[in-house]
Structures are given as C-alpha cells and as structure tokens.
Amino acid sequence: MVTMMAATDADHGDAWDDLSFDDEFIAQARINEPSAQQRTRDAERRARAEHLQGRLLHERQTSARTQRRSRRRRRAKSLLAFAVFAGLVSALALAARNDIGRSTELAIYQAWGGATPTPTRSASSAPLGRPPVVDPTDEPHDFLARHPDQSPVAYDPCRPIHYVTNTEAGPQGSAVLVTDALSRISAATGLQFIDDGPTDELPLINRRAFQPERYGDKWAPVLIAWTNPAAIPDLAGSIAGVGGSSSVGNGDTASRSVYVTGIVYLDGPQLAQALRDFATADQAEVGRANVEAVLVHELGHLVGLQHVDDTTQIMNPAAVATKLGNGDRTGLAMLGRGACVALL
C-alpha cells in the first residue's frame, strides 16, 4: 500500500515526482506481495501437497479394499494348507477353517458366506470306529488347528466322511490308489469313509463347503480330484498335492470346532510321470508306494495333521517316508477321538 503527497498546479511539476513510500506503514502491513522466487517455492509446495494427498487417497482406497477382502476372509475363516512330495515331490500343508461351537446340541454358525445346510442329527451316538491304541512315543506330530484346550480340531467320529472323486486327470489305477490310501487313514483314525462315486465337480482352492445345487441340503462331500497346475496354480513346480478341511463353529472363541468337508487335489500329470519313471527302472512297486505316500500325506492334512520336521514321519515336508511313523500314528489316533456332535 502506498500514500501520496498531493501536488498543486502551482508546483508545475509531475505529481509522480513527489510520490513517496511510507516505510513504517509498509512494515506494519498485513499483506505483502510475494516475490517471484516466493511464488515459485509456493507453487512447488502446493504441487507436492497435492501429490501427497493423491497418494494418501490411493492408500486409503487400497486399504479399504484390503479390509473388505480381509473381512470376507474372516467370515469364511478359510485357512488352506498345501503339500509337496519330495524326490518326486516336496510337501507343504493346507487347512480350511470355519468355526463351530459345540454344546449338547450344536448351534450352527454362519459359514462360507453365511449359507449352511439344515442341521441333521447324527446317525450314531457312539464313534463308528475306534483308533488303535498307540504306545507313548517321543516322535513328533502336530495339528493344523486346535481348540482352546489344545485338543485337535477333528471330524465327528460318529458320522461317516463322504467323499467324491474326479479322476479325469489321474493316472491309470488312480481310483485304487485313493481307496488304498483312505484305508490306511481309516485304520489309523477309526474314521469311516463312504465313497459317493465319481463327480464332474472341478477343483477350486476356495471350494464352498455347502453346495445345495449340486449335493443337496447337506455339507458337500470331500472332493478328491486329480488335476494339474493350470487348474490349481498351487500345484506349480514340484508341488504334487493340496489338502485340507473346513470346520464350522458358533464364533465363540471358547467353543469347539468340527470339520465338515475338505479337499485333496493331486497333480495327475506329475504323479503319472513318477509312476512311469519308476516302472522304466523296474521299480514299479517303489513308484506306487511313493505316489500312495503323497495321497496318505494329503489325507493326513485332510483329517487335521500338520507338518513335522522328523524325516521318518510321512507328515514330514520332504515326504521321504512311505509308511506312517509312530508320530503320525499318535496324531491320527488323537484325531479319531474327536467329539461326537449330536446336531450338525
């Protein structure tokens, strides 16, 4: 802001000659015009601020999408475990989880998107089979999921475990391999398996536990499918199998859970090649034993076993063993002693 000294006609001078600045007033002025350098710095700061705001907005939107996906995952509470067979295959584990609380009669909680079948009463009030008595051992075993009291989450031993098979991508004799491997798991747990026959259901990692349009008003049977890495990317590389189960509960952290269905997916081309390689080396029986061990390993995950470091156990990730070790047998026997559920 400026002030002017008025010039009169008598001064006969240019009025602008007498223009002066009141320095004291300017010093006290609230508004000062910024310099060109200051304008440049301000513009750069605004640009940086706008860029930062854009980044923050993007991060908030990304975080919101992640949280929505996380909430969906928590509702389903799915936890997968995948397995690899070594030499032919190596091993990793996968279990799918939804929680179910248990009282005298089980209150069904929303699972897998909220859809559940109409609860049915157990056909038996006692286990359909009993696991063998296993001598105490220091050999290791572990479980994919535990209750608050550290007992393992397991299938209801008072109900048979129904399963269907998709052998479209399986090697010759794949149905017999499945039957023999299931017999070994059944003998070690006492759990009873019922073959509901073949299916054209395609394997999916996020398979729904309740599929009324395909299987009616009941929990879907276990799906045992021979497939390939193109259909199940988790089978890429040396991974030969994926297995695990889904449990349901009433959401109470102090409650117990029970498995209701599951999956076992096998890399058909890889295991078929293994059978051919051993046959070429005149070791067909060795090849069959190794491939069957993959199935037993994955079925171990299905009923609730986790990996162990001991290479003498079939649940070791390297899967060197072809027979159940004492640690495997101890864990399987415990999984066969799960609680019977009156209403499920």
Coordinates of C-alpha atoms in Angstrom, one line a residue:
M1 CA 0.0 0.0 0.0
V2 CA 1.3 3.5 -0.8
T3 CA 0.5 7.1 0.3
M4 CA 0.8 10.1 -2.0
M5 CA 1.8 13.8 -1.3
A6 CA -0.7 15.9 -3.2
A7 CA 0.8 18.2 -5.9
T8 CA -0.8 21.5 -6.8
D9 CA -0.9 23.4 -10.1
A10 CA 1.4 25.9 -8.6
D11 CA 4.1 23.3 -8.2
H12 CA 4.1 23.0 -12.1
G13 CA 5.7 19.5 -11.6
D14 CA 4.8 16.0 -12.3
A15 CA 2.8 14.6 -9.5
W16 CA 4.6 11.3 -9.7
D17 CA 7.9 13.1 -8.9
D18 CA 6.6 13.7 -5.4
L19 CA 5.5 10.1 -4.9
S20 CA 6.9 8.6 -1.7
F21 CA 6.5 5.4 0.4
D22 CA 5.6 5.3 4.0
D23 CA 8.2 2.7 5.1
E24 CA 6.7 2.4 8.6
F25 CA 3.2 1.7 7.3
I26 CA 4.6 -0.9 4.8
A27 CA 6.5 -2.6 7.6
Q28 CA 3.3 -3.0 9.6
A29 CA 1.1 -4.1 6.6
R30 CA -0.6 -7.4 7.0
I31 CA -0.4 -8.2 3.3
N32 CA 2.9 -8.2 1.4
E33 CA 3.1 -9.2 -2.3
P34 CA 5.4 -12.3 -2.6
S35 CA 8.4 -12.2 -4.8
A36 CA 8.8 -14.3 -7.9
Q37 CA 11.0 -16.7 -6.0
Q38 CA 8.5 -17.0 -3.3
R39 CA 5.7 -17.7 -5.8
T40 CA 7.8 -20.5 -7.3
R41 CA 8.5 -22.0 -3.9
D42 CA 4.8 -21.8 -3.0
A43 CA 3.8 -23.5 -6.3
E44 CA 6.3 -26.3 -5.7
R45 CA 4.9 -26.8 -2.2
R46 CA 1.3 -26.9 -3.5
A47 CA 2.3 -29.5 -6.1
R48 CA 4.0 -31.6 -3.5
A49 CA 1.0 -31.3 -1.2
E50 CA -1.4 -32.3 -4.0
H51 CA 0.8 -35.3 -4.9
L52 CA 0.9 -36.4 -1.3
Q53 CA -2.9 -36.0 -0.9
G54 CA -3.3 -38.1 -4.0
R55 CA -1.1 -40.8 -2.6
L56 CA -2.9 -40.8 0.7
L57 CA -6.3 -41.1 -1.0
H58 CA -5.0 -44.0 -3.1
E59 CA -3.6 -45.7 0.0
R60 CA -6.9 -45.2 1.9
Q61 CA -8.8 -46.7 -1.1
T62 CA -6.4 -49.6 -1.3
S63 CA -6.6 -50.2 2.5
A64 CA -10.4 -50.1 2.4
R65 CA -10.4 -52.8 -0.4
T66 CA -7.9 -54.9 1.6
Q67 CA -10.0 -54.6 4.7
R68 CA -13.2 -55.6 2.8
R69 CA -11.4 -58.7 1.4
S70 CA -10.0 -59.4 4.9
R71 CA -13.5 -59.2 6.4
R72 CA -14.7 -61.6 3.7
R73 CA -11.8 -63.9 4.5
R74 CA -12.6 -63.7 8.2
R75 CA -16.2 -64.5 7.6
A76 CA -15.2 -67.6 5.8
K77 CA -12.2 -68.1 8.1
S78 CA -10.6 -70.1 5.5
L79 CA -7.1 -71.3 6.1
L80 CA -5.6 -73.5 3.4
A81 CA -2.6 -75.8 3.7
F82 CA -0.9 -77.3 0.7
A83 CA 1.5 -80.2 0.4
V84 CA 4.5 -81.2 -1.7
F85 CA 6.1 -84.6 -2.1
A86 CA 10.0 -84.7 -2.2
G87 CA 12.2 -86.6 -4.7
L88 CA 9.1 -86.8 -6.9
V89 CA 7.5 -84.0 -5.0
S90 CA 8.1 -81.9 -1.8
A91 CA 5.4 -81.0 0.8
L92 CA 3.5 -78.1 2.4
A93 CA 0.2 -78.1 4.2
L94 CA -3.2 -76.5 3.9
A95 CA -6.3 -76.5 6.2
A96 CA -9.5 -74.7 5.6
R97 CA -11.3 -73.3 8.7
N98 CA -14.7 -72.1 9.7
D99 CA -15.5 -72.3 13.4
I100 CA -18.4 -74.3 15.1
G101 CA -19.3 -74.2 18.7
R102 CA -20.5 -77.3 20.5
S103 CA -22.9 -77.9 23.4
T104 CA -25.2 -80.9 23.9
E105 CA -26.7 -79.9 20.5
L106 CA -24.6 -77.8 18.2
A107 CA -25.7 -74.3 17.2
I108 CA -24.8 -73.8 13.6
Y109 CA -23.0 -70.6 12.9
Q110 CA -22.9 -68.8 9.5
A111 CA -20.1 -70.3 7.5
W112 CA -18.7 -69.9 4.0
G113 CA -20.7 -66.8 3.1
G114 CA -23.5 -67.5 5.6
A115 CA -25.0 -70.5 3.8
T116 CA -25.4 -73.7 5.9
P117 CA -27.4 -76.8 5.4
T118 CA -30.3 -77.8 7.6
P119 CA -28.8 -79.4 10.7
T120 CA -29.2 -83.1 10.9
R121 CA -28.9 -85.5 13.9
S122 CA -26.1 -87.9 14.0
A123 CA -27.0 -91.5 13.0
S124 CA -24.9 -92.8 15.9
S125 CA -24.3 -91.7 19.5
A126 CA -21.0 -93.6 19.6
P127 CA -18.0 -93.5 17.2
L128 CA -18.3 -95.6 14.2
G129 CA -14.8 -96.9 14.6
R130 CA -12.0 -96.7 17.1
P131 CA -8.4 -95.8 16.5
P132 CA -5.8 -98.3 17.6
V133 CA -4.1 -98.0 20.9
V134 CA -0.7 -96.3 20.2
D135 CA 2.2 -96.8 22.6
P136 CA 3.5 -93.5 24.0
T137 CA 6.2 -92.0 21.8
D138 CA 8.5 -89.0 21.6
E139 CA 8.2 -89.0 17.9
P140 CA 6.6 -85.7 16.8
H141 CA 3.2 -84.9 15.5
D142 CA 1.2 -81.7 15.1
F143 CA -2.2 -80.4 14.2
L144 CA -3.5 -77.9 11.7
A145 CA -6.0 -76.4 14.2
R146 CA -6.6 -76.7 17.9
H147 CA -9.3 -75.9 20.4
P148 CA -8.6 -73.6 23.3
D149 CA -7.7 -76.6 25.5
Q150 CA -5.1 -77.6 22.8
S151 CA -7.0 -80.7 21.7
P152 CA -7.1 -81.0 17.9
V153 CA -10.0 -79.9 15.7
A154 CA -11.2 -83.1 14.0
Y155 CA -14.1 -84.7 12.1
D156 CA -17.1 -86.1 14.0
P157 CA -16.3 -89.8 14.6
C158 CA -20.0 -90.6 14.9
R159 CA -20.6 -89.6 11.3
P160 CA -19.1 -91.1 8.2
I161 CA -17.0 -88.9 5.9
H162 CA -18.5 -88.9 2.5
Y163 CA -16.2 -88.3 -0.5
V164 CA -16.4 -88.0 -4.3
T165 CA -13.6 -88.4 -6.8
N166 CA -12.7 -86.7 -10.0
T167 CA -10.2 -88.9 -11.8
E168 CA -10.3 -87.2 -15.2
A169 CA -6.6 -86.2 -14.9
G170 CA -5.5 -89.2 -12.9
P171 CA -3.1 -91.9 -13.9
Q172 CA -4.2 -95.4 -14.6
G173 CA -5.3 -97.1 -11.3
S174 CA -5.9 -93.8 -9.6
A175 CA -9.1 -95.0 -8.0
V176 CA -7.3 -97.9 -6.4
L177 CA -4.6 -95.6 -5.1
V178 CA -7.3 -93.4 -3.4
T179 CA -9.0 -96.4 -1.9
D180 CA -5.8 -97.9 -0.5
A181 CA -4.7 -94.6 1.0
L182 CA -8.1 -94.0 2.6
S183 CA -7.9 -97.4 4.1
R184 CA -4.6 -96.6 5.8
I185 CA -6.0 -93.3 7.2
S186 CA -9.2 -95.0 8.3
A187 CA -7.3 -97.8 10.1
A188 CA -5.1 -95.2 11.9
T189 CA -8.0 -93.0 13.0
G190 CA -11.1 -95.2 13.2
L191 CA -12.9 -92.6 10.9
Q192 CA -15.2 -94.2 8.4
F193 CA -15.2 -93.0 4.7
I194 CA -18.0 -93.6 2.3
D195 CA -17.5 -93.4 -1.5
D196 CA -20.3 -91.3 -3.1
G197 CA -18.9 -92.1 -6.5
P198 CA -17.4 -90.0 -9.3
T199 CA -18.1 -86.3 -9.8
D200 CA -17.5 -83.7 -12.5
E201 CA -17.0 -81.0 -9.9
L202 CA -14.0 -79.0 -10.8
P203 CA -11.3 -78.4 -8.2
L204 CA -11.2 -75.0 -6.6
I205 CA -9.0 -73.9 -3.7
N206 CA -11.8 -71.7 -2.3
R207 CA -14.3 -74.5 -2.7
R208 CA -17.7 -73.9 -1.0
A209 CA -18.4 -76.3 1.9
F210 CA -22.2 -76.1 1.1
Q211 CA -23.3 -76.7 -2.5
P212 CA -27.1 -77.4 -2.4
E213 CA -27.4 -77.0 -6.2
R214 CA -25.0 -80.0 -6.6
Y215 CA -25.2 -82.1 -3.5
G216 CA -28.5 -81.1 -1.9
D217 CA -29.2 -79.8 1.6
K218 CA -26.1 -81.2 3.3
W219 CA -22.4 -80.4 3.7
A220 CA -20.6 -81.1 0.4
P221 CA -18.7 -84.4 0.4
V222 CA -14.9 -84.3 0.5
L223 CA -13.6 -83.7 -3.0
I224 CA -10.6 -85.9 -4.1
A225 CA -9.6 -84.7 -7.5
W226 CA -6.7 -85.4 -9.9
T227 CA -5.9 -82.2 -11.6
N228 CA -2.9 -80.1 -12.9
P229 CA -1.1 -76.8 -12.2
A230 CA -3.1 -75.0 -14.9
A231 CA -6.3 -75.6 -13.0
I232 CA -4.7 -75.3 -9.5
P233 CA -1.7 -72.9 -9.5
D234 CA -0.7 -74.1 -6.0
L235 CA 0.5 -77.3 -7.7
A236 CA 3.1 -75.5 -9.7
G237 CA 6.7 -76.7 -9.7
S238 CA 7.4 -79.8 -7.6
I239 CA 4.2 -79.5 -5.6
A240 CA 2.2 -82.6 -6.1
G241 CA -0.7 -82.3 -3.7
V242 CA -3.0 -79.9 -1.9
G243 CA -5.2 -80.9 1.0
G244 CA -7.2 -79.6 4.0
S245 CA -10.6 -79.4 5.6
S246 CA -13.3 -76.8 6.6
S247 CA -14.6 -76.6 10.1
V248 CA -17.6 -74.7 11.4
G249 CA -18.5 -73.2 14.8
N250 CA -20.6 -70.7 16.6
G251 CA -18.0 -68.0 16.6
D252 CA -17.3 -68.3 20.4
T253 CA -13.5 -68.2 20.9
A254 CA -14.0 -70.7 23.8
S255 CA -16.0 -73.1 21.7
R256 CA -15.0 -76.2 19.9
S257 CA -15.0 -76.8 16.2
V258 CA -15.6 -79.7 13.9
Y259 CA -14.5 -80.4 10.3
V260 CA -17.4 -80.9 7.9
T261 CA -15.8 -81.3 4.5
G262 CA -12.5 -80.9 2.7
I263 CA -10.3 -81.2 -0.4
V264 CA -7.5 -83.3 -1.7
Y265 CA -6.1 -82.2 -5.1
L266 CA -3.3 -84.2 -6.8
D267 CA -1.1 -83.3 -9.7
G268 CA -2.1 -86.0 -12.0
P269 CA 0.5 -85.5 -14.8
Q270 CA 3.4 -85.2 -12.3
L271 CA 2.4 -88.3 -10.4
A272 CA 1.7 -90.3 -13.6
Q273 CA 5.2 -89.4 -14.8
A274 CA 6.6 -90.6 -11.5
L275 CA 4.9 -93.9 -11.9
R276 CA 6.3 -94.3 -15.4
D277 CA 9.8 -93.3 -14.3
F278 CA 9.9 -96.0 -11.6
A279 CA 8.3 -98.6 -14.0
T280 CA 11.1 -97.9 -16.5
A281 CA 13.6 -98.5 -13.8
D282 CA 11.9 -101.8 -12.9
Q283 CA 10.8 -100.3 -9.6
A284 CA 7.1 -100.1 -10.2
E285 CA 6.2 -101.1 -6.6
V286 CA 8.5 -98.4 -5.3
G287 CA 6.9 -95.9 -7.5
R288 CA 3.5 -96.9 -6.4
A289 CA 4.5 -96.7 -2.8
N290 CA 5.9 -93.2 -3.2
V291 CA 2.8 -92.0 -5.0
E292 CA 0.5 -93.6 -2.5
A293 CA 2.5 -91.8 0.2
V294 CA 1.6 -88.5 -1.4
L295 CA -2.1 -89.4 -1.0
V296 CA -1.6 -90.5 2.6
H297 CA 0.3 -87.3 3.3
E298 CA -2.6 -85.2 1.8
L299 CA -5.2 -87.2 3.6
G300 CA -3.3 -86.6 6.8
H301 CA -3.8 -82.9 6.2
L302 CA -7.5 -83.6 5.3
V303 CA -8.2 -85.1 8.8
G304 CA -6.1 -82.5 10.6
L305 CA -2.4 -83.3 10.7
Q306 CA 0.3 -80.6 10.3
H307 CA 3.9 -81.0 9.1
V308 CA 6.7 -82.2 11.3
D309 CA 10.5 -81.9 10.9
D310 CA 11.2 -85.6 11.6
T311 CA 12.0 -87.3 8.2
T312 CA 10.9 -90.7 9.5
Q313 CA 7.2 -89.4 9.6
I314 CA 5.1 -89.3 6.5
M315 CA 4.0 -85.8 7.5
N316 CA 7.5 -84.5 7.1
P317 CA 7.5 -81.9 4.3
A318 CA 10.2 -83.8 2.4
A319 CA 7.9 -86.8 2.4
V320 CA 10.8 -89.3 2.3
A321 CA 8.9 -91.9 4.4
T322 CA 6.3 -94.1 2.6
K323 CA 4.9 -95.6 5.8
L324 CA 3.3 -94.0 8.8
G325 CA 5.7 -93.3 11.6
N326 CA 4.9 -93.5 15.3
G327 CA 4.4 -89.8 15.5
D328 CA 2.0 -89.9 12.5
R329 CA 0.0 -92.7 14.2
T330 CA -0.2 -90.9 17.5
G331 CA -1.6 -87.8 15.9
L332 CA -4.0 -89.7 13.7
A333 CA -5.3 -91.7 16.7
M334 CA -5.9 -88.4 18.6
L335 CA -7.8 -87.1 15.5
G336 CA -10.0 -90.2 15.6
R337 CA -11.1 -89.4 19.2
G338 CA -12.9 -86.2 18.3
A339 CA -16.2 -85.3 20.0
C340 CA -19.4 -86.6 18.6
V341 CA -21.8 -83.8 17.6
A342 CA -25.5 -84.5 18.1
L343 CA -26.7 -81.9 15.6
L344 CA -24.7 -80.8 12.6

